[in-house]
Amino acid sequence: MRVPDQTQPTTMHECLPSDAVGKRVACDGERGTVRFVGTVPPTAGLWLGVEWDNPDRGKHDGSHEGVHYFTCRHPKGGSFVRPKKASFGVDYLTAIRRRYEMEVQQVLGEEIQISTRTVEMVGFEAITEKQKVENLTDVALRLCEVSSPGPPNEIRNTTPHVLMLDLCGNLLCCWDDVMAVTEQMEELKELQLSHNRLRVPSNPTVRPRAFSCLRVLSLTNCALTWPQLLECAPMWPLLEELYASENDITELQKPNDVLQSLTVLDLSTNPLVDGAVLSIGELPRLENLNMSKTGLSTLRFDDAMPGCKTAMFPALKSLAVNSNNISEWSVINELEKLQSLVRLSCRQNPLLSQERNPGTAMQLLIARVGRLEALNRWTVLPEDRRGAELDYCKMFGLEWLASGGHRDPQQNRPSAEFTTQHPRYQSLIQKYGAPEDSELKKQEPFALKNQLLSESFSLLLSLIDTVHNARTQFAMQNADPV
C-alpha cells in the first residue's frame, strides 16, 4: 500500500480552513466529515476526502488505485470532492440573520392586494416586534449549515432569551463549539442536536454554564456509543430527558454519578446486546424508557422471585419494546416485577403473532402484568382487566390443577414450574376464586376483541379524515392564484 502524497497546491489551499481535516462539510444536501486534504494522483489539484454521514453517498473506503488515503466506518462511506463543491458552513449569527431577519424584511417588503386595491399593512409593526431576533425564545436552525459560534459574546447580545435551540443536521464538529454557543444562552432548557457528528470534549466540565439549565437533549443519529455519552454526561447535571435513538450503542455501563435526574430515556434503534438494559436499572427517577428496535429477546430480574417486585427501575411507569425479538411469555412475566409499570407498548413481536387471535394476546398481556393502565396505546378499562384475568384463570385452570393446584386453599400447592410460568395465577385465584370445572376451557375474549375492533375502526376513520384534510390543505396552498 503506497503512502498518499499530501502535497497541497497553495492556490487551492488558500480557500480552505487551516484545520480542514476533522471539519464538517455539506455537499449537494449531504453532510460529512473531512478526513483527508491533498492530491490524489494521477489527477491534478487538491481533493477533500470526505466520510459521509449517509454511506449511500460514498463510493469507497478512502482508497484509490491501491493507495489508502483515509479510513471510513463504512466500506463505501467515503469519496473525494473538490474543495469548491464543499461548504464549510456559516457561524451561528449569520444563520440567525438568514433565517429570521431576512424573513421579516421579505414580509415588510411585500405589497398585499385584494382585487385591485392595495391594502395598508396595519399591525405589521407588532409582527416585526415579535419577530425581532433578541425576543426569540425558540430558535430553529435545522439544516442551516451552522459550523461555528461566531464573534465572542455576540450570541449573548443577539439572542439572550433562548429556551429551545434546534441545531439538528448542522456542521458543528465538536462539543466545544456547541458549548461556545450555549454558554451564551443562560436560560436554555431544550437542545436539539440530532444528525450531527460531535467529537467528545477533552474536559466536559470546562464550561459549567454551557448547559446549567438544560433539561431536554436530543442526540438521535449522532454515531455515539454509550461510553461516549457517559463521558459527556457531566456537562448535563440537570438533564431530565435524553433522546439517543439510532446511534452505535451496543452495551450499557452503569451511569455512576451522572444522568441521575433522567425521567425519559430513548435508546430505540440501537443494536443492544441482551441484558444490557439492566445496567441502567438503578436510575432513580427514570419513568419512561424506549427500548424499541433494539433486538431485545430476553429479560431477567434475578433479584426478585416470581410474584415479587424487583428493586430495579423503581420509578419506571412507561416502557416501549416494539419491533423486537420477544417470543417467550417469560419476558412479560419479568415485566410484572417492575413495581411502577402502568404503560406498556410491545407491538410487532413474535410473541403476539403466535396467537391466532390478537385479542387473546392482548388479554394475556393484561392478565400477566397486573397494574397496566395502557397497552399498545389502548386504555385498559377496569372491565377489560376483570375479563382478561377471569379468562386467564379459566384458560390455564387445567394446567394449574395438574401441577398440584387445588380449590381447597389448604391443599393448593402448584409446582414451582407452574408458578414460574404463571406468577400471578395464585393471586388471581385469591381475587376471583378458583374456576369451576365447567369453566376450564379456553375462552375467546369477545368483549375485549370487540372493543379493540371498534376502536381500530374509529382510528381508521380518523386517519382517513386526517389524510383528506392534509391533501385539501396542500391543494389550497399550491393552487394557482385566481
Tab-separated table of C-alpha atoms in Angstrom:
chain	number	residue	atom	x	y	z
A	1	MET	CA	0.000	0.000	0.000
A	2	ARG	CA	1.558	3.262	-1.139
A	3	VAL	CA	1.698	6.341	1.075
A	4	PRO	CA	-0.510	9.146	-0.257
A	5	ASP	CA	1.057	12.378	-1.424
A	6	GLN	CA	-0.134	15.151	0.890
A	7	THR	CA	1.308	17.993	-1.226
A	8	GLN	CA	-1.224	20.800	-1.400
A	9	PRO	CA	-1.203	23.456	-4.139
A	10	THR	CA	-1.105	26.846	-2.439
A	11	THR	CA	-3.675	28.419	-4.765
A	12	MET	CA	-6.309	25.893	-3.738
A	13	HIS	CA	-5.182	25.649	-0.144
A	14	GLU	CA	-5.928	29.314	0.471
A	15	CYS	CA	-9.689	28.765	0.196
A	16	LEU	CA	-9.703	26.048	2.868
A	17	PRO	CA	-9.682	26.343	6.674
A	18	SER	CA	-6.205	25.763	8.056
A	19	ASP	CA	-7.582	22.889	10.137
A	20	ALA	CA	-9.835	21.400	7.452
A	21	VAL	CA	-9.275	17.782	8.496
A	22	GLY	CA	-11.966	16.943	11.018
A	23	LYS	CA	-14.227	19.776	9.908
A	24	ARG	CA	-17.759	19.163	8.736
A	25	VAL	CA	-18.894	19.935	5.198
A	26	ALA	CA	-22.104	19.932	3.180
A	27	CYS	CA	-22.310	18.996	-0.473
A	28	ASP	CA	-25.454	18.579	-2.575
A	29	GLY	CA	-27.617	18.238	0.521
A	30	GLU	CA	-25.414	15.613	2.202
A	31	ARG	CA	-23.194	16.126	5.242
A	32	GLY	CA	-19.835	14.561	6.011
A	33	THR	CA	-16.522	14.909	7.823
A	34	VAL	CA	-13.259	15.819	6.100
A	35	ARG	CA	-10.752	13.018	6.671
A	36	PHE	CA	-8.091	13.966	4.098
A	37	VAL	CA	-6.821	17.041	2.258
A	38	GLY	CA	-4.303	16.626	-0.549
A	39	THR	CA	-3.622	15.466	-4.072
A	40	VAL	CA	-4.893	12.192	-5.487
A	41	PRO	CA	-2.726	11.122	-8.448
A	42	PRO	CA	-2.998	10.824	-11.342
A	43	THR	CA	-5.481	13.715	-11.161
A	44	ALA	CA	-4.236	17.255	-10.679
A	45	GLY	CA	-5.280	19.674	-7.986
A	46	LEU	CA	-6.495	19.432	-4.425
A	47	TRP	CA	-9.124	16.998	-3.154
A	48	LEU	CA	-11.061	16.578	0.047
A	49	GLY	CA	-11.501	13.038	1.300
A	50	VAL	CA	-14.931	13.004	2.941
A	51	GLU	CA	-16.580	10.378	5.124
A	52	TRP	CA	-20.304	10.851	4.594
A	53	ASP	CA	-22.921	10.588	7.324
A	54	ASN	CA	-25.062	8.733	4.804
A	55	PRO	CA	-22.846	5.914	3.487
A	56	ASP	CA	-25.003	5.647	0.367
A	57	ARG	CA	-23.487	8.975	-0.715
A	58	GLY	CA	-20.000	7.445	-0.704
A	59	LYS	CA	-18.146	5.292	-3.209
A	60	HIS	CA	-15.249	3.632	-1.370
A	61	ASP	CA	-13.445	3.190	1.964
A	62	GLY	CA	-10.963	6.022	1.422
A	63	SER	CA	-8.754	4.149	-1.044
A	64	HIS	CA	-7.957	4.962	-4.666
A	65	GLU	CA	-5.868	2.852	-7.043
A	66	GLY	CA	-4.178	0.941	-4.238
A	67	VAL	CA	-3.463	3.971	-2.037
A	68	HIS	CA	-5.319	4.283	1.283
A	69	TYR	CA	-5.919	7.988	1.874
A	70	PHE	CA	-8.325	7.894	4.837
A	71	THR	CA	-10.446	5.496	6.878
A	72	CYS	CA	-14.239	5.156	6.979
A	73	ARG	CA	-16.555	3.347	9.362
A	74	HIS	CA	-18.473	2.002	6.369
A	75	PRO	CA	-16.712	0.191	3.470
A	76	LYS	CA	-18.355	2.511	0.945
A	77	GLY	CA	-18.838	5.588	3.102
A	78	GLY	CA	-16.174	7.833	1.553
A	79	SER	CA	-15.433	9.764	-1.608
A	80	PHE	CA	-13.280	12.601	-2.921
A	81	VAL	CA	-14.733	16.017	-3.746
A	82	ARG	CA	-13.223	19.242	-4.963
A	83	PRO	CA	-12.997	21.984	-2.301
A	84	LYS	CA	-15.122	24.365	-4.366
A	85	LYS	CA	-18.062	21.931	-4.172
A	86	ALA	CA	-17.958	21.654	-0.365
A	87	SER	CA	-19.464	24.146	2.057
A	88	PHE	CA	-17.753	24.537	5.423
A	89	GLY	CA	-20.810	26.323	6.759
A	90	VAL	CA	-21.509	29.638	8.457
A	91	ASP	CA	-21.421	30.922	12.006
A	92	TYR	CA	-24.482	30.993	14.270
A	93	LEU	CA	-25.096	34.721	13.852
A	94	THR	CA	-25.054	34.524	10.058
A	95	ALA	CA	-27.542	31.667	10.181
A	96	ILE	CA	-29.795	33.672	12.524
A	97	ARG	CA	-29.811	36.654	10.159
A	98	ARG	CA	-30.588	34.462	7.182
A	99	ARG	CA	-33.306	32.546	8.981
A	100	TYR	CA	-35.117	35.319	10.841
A	101	GLU	CA	-34.143	38.853	9.901
A	102	MET	CA	-34.466	38.246	6.178
A	103	GLU	CA	-37.911	36.699	6.674
A	104	VAL	CA	-39.122	39.888	8.343
A	105	GLN	CA	-37.621	42.059	5.599
A	106	GLN	CA	-39.316	39.964	2.948
A	107	VAL	CA	-42.694	40.244	4.693
A	108	LEU	CA	-42.404	44.009	5.145
A	109	GLY	CA	-41.276	44.448	1.548
A	110	GLU	CA	-44.378	42.791	0.135
A	111	GLU	CA	-47.470	44.595	-1.030
A	112	ILE	CA	-50.795	42.975	-0.207
A	113	GLN	CA	-53.517	43.440	-2.794
A	114	ILE	CA	-57.169	42.441	-2.641
A	115	SER	CA	-58.856	42.749	-6.013
A	116	THR	CA	-57.400	45.979	-7.423
A	117	ARG	CA	-56.850	47.824	-4.144
A	118	THR	CA	-53.617	47.900	-2.177
A	119	VAL	CA	-54.312	47.163	1.487
A	120	GLU	CA	-52.399	49.027	4.201
A	121	MET	CA	-50.346	46.578	6.317
A	122	VAL	CA	-51.829	47.624	9.664
A	123	GLY	CA	-50.434	45.703	12.614
A	124	PHE	CA	-47.249	44.519	10.943
A	125	GLU	CA	-45.224	46.620	13.357
A	126	ALA	CA	-46.364	44.214	16.090
A	127	ILE	CA	-45.328	41.249	13.962
A	128	THR	CA	-41.937	42.840	13.413
A	129	GLU	CA	-41.516	43.430	17.132
A	130	LYS	CA	-42.392	39.821	17.914
A	131	GLN	CA	-40.043	38.554	15.220
A	132	LYS	CA	-37.091	40.597	16.464
A	133	VAL	CA	-34.176	38.287	16.999
A	134	GLU	CA	-33.492	39.467	20.522
A	135	ASN	CA	-37.011	38.439	21.563
A	136	LEU	CA	-36.768	34.866	20.295
A	137	THR	CA	-37.289	32.091	22.835
A	138	ASP	CA	-37.391	29.237	20.296
A	139	VAL	CA	-34.627	29.237	17.685
A	140	ALA	CA	-34.894	26.743	14.814
A	141	LEU	CA	-31.723	26.484	12.720
A	142	ARG	CA	-32.181	22.940	11.479
A	143	LEU	CA	-30.148	22.202	8.318
A	144	CYS	CA	-28.742	25.752	8.229
A	145	GLU	CA	-25.056	24.684	7.954
A	146	VAL	CA	-24.070	26.222	11.295
A	147	SER	CA	-20.407	25.362	11.889
A	148	SER	CA	-19.155	27.852	14.500
A	149	PRO	CA	-20.416	30.276	17.171
A	150	GLY	CA	-19.192	33.497	15.563
A	151	PRO	CA	-17.589	36.514	17.289
A	152	PRO	CA	-17.168	36.216	21.073
A	153	ASN	CA	-20.165	37.234	23.215
A	154	GLU	CA	-22.269	38.308	20.226
A	155	ILE	CA	-24.758	35.473	20.705
A	156	ARG	CA	-25.479	36.727	24.227
A	157	ASN	CA	-26.231	40.152	22.801
A	158	THR	CA	-28.237	38.863	19.843
A	159	THR	CA	-30.432	36.043	21.217
A	160	PRO	CA	-30.293	36.304	25.024
A	161	HIS	CA	-33.656	34.685	25.856
A	162	VAL	CA	-33.467	31.357	24.027
A	163	LEU	CA	-35.233	28.481	25.806
A	164	MET	CA	-35.227	25.966	22.922
A	165	LEU	CA	-32.470	25.662	20.327
A	166	ASP	CA	-32.694	23.373	17.290
A	167	LEU	CA	-29.313	22.721	15.640
A	168	CYS	CA	-30.176	19.377	14.056
A	169	GLY	CA	-28.305	18.448	10.885
A	170	ASN	CA	-25.686	21.198	11.002
A	171	LEU	CA	-21.906	21.289	10.592
A	172	LEU	CA	-20.634	21.681	14.161
A	173	CYS	CA	-17.767	19.237	14.588
A	174	CYS	CA	-17.170	19.178	18.357
A	175	TRP	CA	-18.866	19.743	21.697
A	176	ASP	CA	-16.549	22.682	22.372
A	177	ASP	CA	-18.241	24.594	19.537
A	178	VAL	CA	-21.668	23.680	20.903
A	179	MET	CA	-20.684	24.906	24.366
A	180	ALA	CA	-19.361	28.150	22.892
A	181	VAL	CA	-22.900	28.747	21.620
A	182	THR	CA	-24.954	27.547	24.571
A	183	GLU	CA	-22.918	29.164	27.346
A	184	GLN	CA	-24.242	32.455	25.992
A	185	MET	CA	-27.840	31.247	26.448
A	186	GLU	CA	-28.244	31.246	30.200
A	187	GLU	CA	-31.926	30.202	30.105
A	188	LEU	CA	-31.578	27.319	27.611
A	189	LYS	CA	-33.701	24.321	28.618
A	190	GLU	CA	-34.042	22.255	25.429
A	191	LEU	CA	-31.353	21.457	22.849
A	192	GLN	CA	-31.868	19.532	19.605
A	193	LEU	CA	-28.580	18.190	18.198
A	194	SER	CA	-29.716	15.158	16.216
A	195	HIS	CA	-27.954	14.254	12.948
A	196	ASN	CA	-24.639	15.830	13.926
A	197	ARG	CA	-21.185	14.296	14.434
A	198	LEU	CA	-19.551	15.777	17.521
A	199	ARG	CA	-16.144	14.946	18.977
A	200	VAL	CA	-16.138	14.250	22.710
A	201	PRO	CA	-14.575	17.150	24.657
A	202	SER	CA	-11.280	16.598	26.434
A	203	ASN	CA	-12.683	18.329	29.529
A	204	PRO	CA	-16.505	18.122	29.678
A	205	THR	CA	-16.763	20.423	32.700
A	206	VAL	CA	-14.522	23.215	31.416
A	207	ARG	CA	-17.590	25.393	30.731
A	208	PRO	CA	-20.015	24.710	33.589
A	209	ARG	CA	-22.502	27.372	32.456
A	210	ALA	CA	-22.951	25.895	28.968
A	211	PHE	CA	-25.765	23.532	29.993
A	212	SER	CA	-26.511	24.679	33.534
A	213	CYS	CA	-30.303	24.822	32.926
A	214	LEU	CA	-30.610	22.145	30.238
A	215	ARG	CA	-33.478	19.703	30.786
A	216	VAL	CA	-34.087	18.127	27.344
A	217	LEU	CA	-31.418	16.883	24.903
A	218	SER	CA	-31.915	15.130	21.567
A	219	LEU	CA	-28.954	13.219	20.092
A	220	THR	CA	-30.671	10.966	17.561
A	221	ASN	CA	-28.379	9.610	14.837
A	222	CYS	CA	-25.108	11.096	16.083
A	223	ALA	CA	-22.975	7.910	15.757
A	224	LEU	CA	-22.487	7.836	19.539
A	225	THR	CA	-21.572	4.930	21.797
A	226	TRP	CA	-22.731	4.640	25.398
A	227	PRO	CA	-19.212	5.269	26.819
A	228	GLN	CA	-19.064	8.475	24.788
A	229	LEU	CA	-22.419	9.557	26.196
A	230	LEU	CA	-21.198	8.859	29.719
A	231	GLU	CA	-18.069	10.923	29.028
A	232	CYS	CA	-20.253	13.848	28.002
A	233	ALA	CA	-22.858	13.388	30.741
A	234	PRO	CA	-21.093	15.563	33.377
A	235	MET	CA	-21.930	18.511	31.121
A	236	TRP	CA	-25.665	17.995	31.769
A	237	PRO	CA	-26.122	17.972	35.570
A	238	LEU	CA	-29.893	18.657	35.485
A	239	LEU	CA	-30.839	16.681	32.368
A	240	GLU	CA	-34.292	15.070	32.558
A	241	GLU	CA	-34.932	13.827	29.010
A	242	LEU	CA	-32.328	12.197	26.744
A	243	TYR	CA	-33.184	11.010	23.234
A	244	ALA	CA	-30.381	8.834	21.846
A	245	SER	CA	-32.021	6.620	19.237
A	246	GLU	CA	-30.302	5.441	16.026
A	247	ASN	CA	-26.775	5.530	17.425
A	248	ASP	CA	-23.984	2.949	17.834
A	249	ILE	CA	-24.943	1.887	21.352
A	250	THR	CA	-24.426	-1.848	21.878
A	251	GLU	CA	-23.618	-2.224	25.568
A	252	LEU	CA	-24.668	-0.121	28.528
A	253	GLN	CA	-22.464	0.623	31.509
A	254	LYS	CA	-23.805	1.822	34.843
A	255	PRO	CA	-24.026	5.634	34.930
A	256	ASN	CA	-22.136	6.415	38.117
A	257	ASP	CA	-22.886	9.908	39.453
A	258	VAL	CA	-24.287	11.060	36.082
A	259	LEU	CA	-27.748	11.064	34.469
A	260	GLN	CA	-29.322	10.648	37.887
A	261	SER	CA	-32.067	13.181	37.079
A	262	LEU	CA	-33.274	11.380	33.939
A	263	THR	CA	-37.007	10.773	33.721
A	264	VAL	CA	-37.106	9.947	29.980
A	265	LEU	CA	-34.569	7.859	28.041
A	266	ASP	CA	-34.924	6.829	24.396
A	267	LEU	CA	-32.499	4.097	23.288
A	268	SER	CA	-34.590	2.812	20.394
A	269	THR	CA	-32.992	1.586	17.170
A	270	ASN	CA	-29.673	0.727	18.798
A	271	PRO	CA	-28.203	-2.801	18.464
A	272	LEU	CA	-28.169	-3.589	22.190
A	273	VAL	CA	-26.955	-6.930	23.472
A	274	ASP	CA	-29.388	-8.886	25.641
A	275	GLY	CA	-29.184	-7.940	29.283
A	276	ALA	CA	-27.596	-4.554	28.614
A	277	VAL	CA	-30.633	-2.698	29.922
A	278	LEU	CA	-30.013	-3.988	33.446
A	279	SER	CA	-27.009	-1.662	33.697
A	280	ILE	CA	-29.299	1.365	33.876
A	281	GLY	CA	-31.773	-0.242	36.271
A	282	GLU	CA	-30.664	1.881	39.222
A	283	LEU	CA	-31.519	5.240	37.666
A	284	PRO	CA	-33.730	6.526	40.488
A	285	ARG	CA	-36.098	8.828	38.560
A	286	LEU	CA	-36.428	7.107	35.185
A	287	GLU	CA	-40.147	6.984	34.320
A	288	ASN	CA	-40.209	6.492	30.554
A	289	LEU	CA	-37.904	4.090	28.680
A	290	ASN	CA	-37.981	3.334	24.949
A	291	MET	CA	-36.232	0.078	24.002
A	292	SER	CA	-37.957	-0.479	20.648
A	293	LYS	CA	-35.934	-1.931	17.755
A	294	THR	CA	-33.004	-2.911	19.966
A	295	GLY	CA	-33.104	-6.665	19.314
A	296	LEU	CA	-34.405	-7.406	22.814
A	297	SER	CA	-35.321	-11.078	23.228
A	298	THR	CA	-34.740	-11.909	26.899
A	299	LEU	CA	-35.001	-10.127	30.232
A	300	ARG	CA	-34.440	-11.319	33.802
A	301	PHE	CA	-34.552	-9.577	37.149
A	302	ASP	CA	-32.694	-12.103	39.287
A	303	ASP	CA	-33.134	-10.077	42.477
A	304	ALA	CA	-36.866	-10.948	42.602
A	305	MET	CA	-38.609	-14.311	42.745
A	306	PRO	CA	-41.786	-14.978	40.689
A	307	GLY	CA	-44.629	-12.933	42.117
A	308	CYS	CA	-42.268	-10.440	43.781
A	309	LYS	CA	-41.094	-6.973	42.758
A	310	THR	CA	-37.604	-6.070	41.613
A	311	ALA	CA	-35.651	-3.191	43.100
A	312	MET	CA	-34.556	-2.190	39.604
A	313	PHE	CA	-36.206	0.658	37.682
A	314	PRO	CA	-38.083	1.811	40.793
A	315	ALA	CA	-39.819	4.751	39.067
A	316	LEU	CA	-40.405	3.245	35.610
A	317	LYS	CA	-44.014	3.856	34.548
A	318	SER	CA	-43.862	3.580	30.764
A	319	LEU	CA	-41.925	1.045	28.670
A	320	ALA	CA	-41.802	0.586	24.883
A	321	VAL	CA	-40.337	-2.641	23.475
A	322	ASN	CA	-41.875	-2.591	19.988
A	323	SER	CA	-40.335	-4.373	16.989
A	324	ASN	CA	-38.069	-6.659	18.999
A	325	ASN	CA	-37.490	-10.419	19.172
A	326	ILE	CA	-39.630	-11.204	22.221
A	327	SER	CA	-41.044	-14.687	21.689
A	328	GLU	CA	-41.481	-16.023	25.242
A	329	TRP	CA	-44.096	-15.156	27.845
A	330	SER	CA	-41.338	-15.334	30.443
A	331	VAL	CA	-40.227	-11.853	29.316
A	332	ILE	CA	-43.713	-10.481	30.052
A	333	ASN	CA	-43.643	-12.235	33.431
A	334	GLU	CA	-40.431	-10.380	34.212
A	335	LEU	CA	-42.102	-7.073	33.365
A	336	GLU	CA	-44.681	-7.848	36.060
A	337	LYS	CA	-41.807	-7.499	38.551
A	338	LEU	CA	-41.496	-3.769	37.768
A	339	GLN	CA	-43.107	-2.043	40.720
A	340	SER	CA	-44.325	1.122	38.928
A	341	LEU	CA	-45.078	-0.049	35.369
A	342	VAL	CA	-48.512	1.131	34.145
A	343	ARG	CA	-47.960	1.696	30.396
A	344	LEU	CA	-46.551	-0.914	28.020
A	345	SER	CA	-46.132	-0.974	24.259
A	346	CYS	CA	-44.890	-4.224	22.718
A	347	ARG	CA	-46.261	-4.276	19.181
A	348	GLN	CA	-44.604	-6.269	16.385
A	349	ASN	CA	-43.007	-9.009	18.451
A	350	PRO	CA	-43.083	-12.740	17.565
A	351	LEU	CA	-44.870	-13.443	20.850
A	352	LEU	CA	-48.013	-11.666	19.687
A	353	SER	CA	-48.059	-13.161	16.196
A	354	GLN	CA	-48.039	-16.672	17.699
A	355	GLU	CA	-51.618	-16.160	18.865
A	356	ARG	CA	-54.174	-16.639	16.096
A	357	ASN	CA	-56.487	-14.146	17.757
A	358	PRO	CA	-54.876	-10.764	18.511
A	359	GLY	CA	-57.485	-10.218	21.218
A	360	THR	CA	-56.255	-13.313	23.058
A	361	ALA	CA	-52.698	-11.971	23.055
A	362	MET	CA	-53.907	-8.653	24.439
A	363	GLN	CA	-55.842	-10.402	27.198
A	364	LEU	CA	-52.839	-12.497	28.169
A	365	LEU	CA	-50.675	-9.381	28.384
A	366	ILE	CA	-53.211	-7.593	30.571
A	367	ALA	CA	-53.614	-10.601	32.850
A	368	ARG	CA	-49.877	-11.184	33.247
A	369	VAL	CA	-48.976	-7.557	34.071
A	370	GLY	CA	-51.271	-6.585	36.896
A	371	ARG	CA	-51.022	-2.783	37.018
A	372	LEU	CA	-51.252	-1.902	33.321
A	373	GLU	CA	-53.445	1.090	32.588
A	374	ALA	CA	-52.478	1.337	28.914
A	375	LEU	CA	-51.360	-1.366	26.475
A	376	ASN	CA	-50.204	-0.656	22.933
A	377	ARG	CA	-51.795	2.801	23.178
A	378	TRP	CA	-55.192	1.426	24.236
A	379	THR	CA	-56.598	2.300	27.636
A	380	VAL	CA	-57.154	-0.766	29.830
A	381	LEU	CA	-60.562	-0.249	31.426
A	382	PRO	CA	-61.497	-1.962	34.716
A	383	GLU	CA	-63.932	-4.258	32.897
A	384	ASP	CA	-61.187	-5.182	30.411
A	385	ARG	CA	-58.899	-6.199	33.258
A	386	ARG	CA	-61.571	-8.205	35.022
A	387	GLY	CA	-62.495	-10.045	31.821
A	388	ALA	CA	-58.871	-10.710	30.910
A	389	GLU	CA	-57.975	-12.047	34.362
A	390	LEU	CA	-61.056	-14.279	34.604
A	391	ASP	CA	-60.429	-15.749	31.159
A	392	TYR	CA	-56.760	-16.252	32.064
A	393	CYS	CA	-57.765	-18.237	35.155
A	394	LYS	CA	-60.065	-20.433	33.059
A	395	MET	CA	-57.556	-20.840	30.233
A	396	PHE	CA	-54.830	-22.242	32.491
A	397	GLY	CA	-57.049	-23.830	35.134
A	398	LEU	CA	-56.478	-27.403	33.954
A	399	GLU	CA	-52.732	-26.839	33.926
A	400	TRP	CA	-52.939	-25.371	37.429
A	401	LEU	CA	-54.822	-28.408	38.745
A	402	ALA	CA	-52.420	-30.816	37.042
A	403	SER	CA	-49.446	-29.084	38.649
A	404	GLY	CA	-50.804	-29.511	42.185
A	405	GLY	CA	-53.246	-26.636	42.403
A	406	HIS	CA	-56.428	-27.220	44.394
A	407	ARG	CA	-59.639	-25.328	45.172
A	408	ASP	CA	-59.055	-26.055	48.853
A	409	PRO	CA	-56.509	-23.451	49.989
A	410	GLN	CA	-55.031	-25.986	52.428
A	411	GLN	CA	-54.192	-28.330	49.555
A	412	ASN	CA	-53.328	-25.706	46.945
A	413	ARG	CA	-49.656	-26.377	46.165
A	414	PRO	CA	-48.923	-25.813	42.464
A	415	SER	CA	-45.458	-26.773	41.269
A	416	ALA	CA	-42.568	-24.335	41.134
A	417	GLU	CA	-42.554	-24.734	37.354
A	418	PHE	CA	-46.191	-23.613	37.098
A	419	THR	CA	-45.587	-20.688	39.463
A	420	THR	CA	-42.622	-19.590	37.345
A	421	GLN	CA	-44.682	-19.750	34.156
A	422	HIS	CA	-47.748	-18.099	35.725
A	423	PRO	CA	-46.544	-15.953	38.643
A	424	ARG	CA	-49.864	-14.066	39.007
A	425	TYR	CA	-52.135	-17.118	38.936
A	426	GLN	CA	-52.224	-17.666	42.693
A	427	SER	CA	-53.096	-14.036	43.398
A	428	LEU	CA	-55.845	-14.163	40.765
A	429	ILE	CA	-57.336	-17.271	42.404
A	430	GLN	CA	-57.395	-15.371	45.689
A	431	LYS	CA	-59.033	-12.419	43.948
A	432	TYR	CA	-61.749	-14.241	41.985
A	433	GLY	CA	-61.808	-17.753	43.381
A	434	ALA	CA	-60.848	-20.913	41.510
A	435	PRO	CA	-62.717	-21.588	38.239
A	436	GLU	CA	-65.388	-24.281	38.232
A	437	ASP	CA	-64.902	-27.487	36.256
A	438	SER	CA	-67.382	-26.301	33.628
A	439	GLU	CA	-65.286	-23.178	33.075
A	440	LEU	CA	-61.981	-24.940	32.488
A	441	LYS	CA	-61.705	-24.359	28.767
A	442	LYS	CA	-60.181	-21.743	26.536
A	443	GLN	CA	-62.391	-18.712	26.291
A	444	GLU	CA	-62.493	-16.374	23.323
A	445	PRO	CA	-62.174	-12.813	24.636
A	446	PHE	CA	-65.171	-11.455	22.748
A	447	ALA	CA	-65.683	-8.323	24.843
A	448	LEU	CA	-62.123	-7.083	24.600
A	449	LYS	CA	-61.825	-8.172	20.990
A	450	ASN	CA	-64.951	-6.266	20.000
A	451	GLN	CA	-63.736	-3.194	21.877
A	452	LEU	CA	-60.401	-3.287	20.059
A	453	LEU	CA	-62.069	-3.752	16.673
A	454	SER	CA	-64.380	-0.823	17.383
A	455	GLU	CA	-61.511	1.409	18.476
A	456	SER	CA	-59.417	0.310	15.477
A	457	PHE	CA	-62.277	1.215	13.137
A	458	SER	CA	-62.612	4.629	14.790
A	459	LEU	CA	-58.873	5.178	14.442
A	460	LEU	CA	-59.029	4.212	10.768
A	461	LEU	CA	-61.806	6.750	10.150
A	462	SER	CA	-59.772	9.396	11.973
A	463	LEU	CA	-56.711	8.652	9.832
A	464	ILE	CA	-58.781	8.870	6.654
A	465	ASP	CA	-60.105	12.283	7.731
A	466	THR	CA	-56.578	13.455	8.571
A	467	VAL	CA	-55.210	12.416	5.169
A	468	HIS	CA	-58.160	14.040	3.398
A	469	ASN	CA	-57.711	17.304	5.297
A	470	ALA	CA	-53.959	17.312	4.636
A	471	ARG	CA	-54.497	16.807	0.903
A	472	THR	CA	-57.101	19.571	0.819
A	473	GLN	CA	-54.803	21.974	2.651
A	474	PHE	CA	-51.875	21.080	0.360
A	475	ALA	CA	-54.026	21.666	-2.724
A	476	MET	CA	-55.153	25.054	-1.417
A	477	GLN	CA	-51.601	26.117	-0.609
A	478	ASN	CA	-50.279	25.104	-4.027
A	479	ALA	CA	-53.220	26.276	-6.134
A	480	ASP	CA	-52.540	28.904	-8.781
A	481	PRO	CA	-53.764	32.376	-7.772
A	482	VAL	CA	-57.125	33.295	-9.216
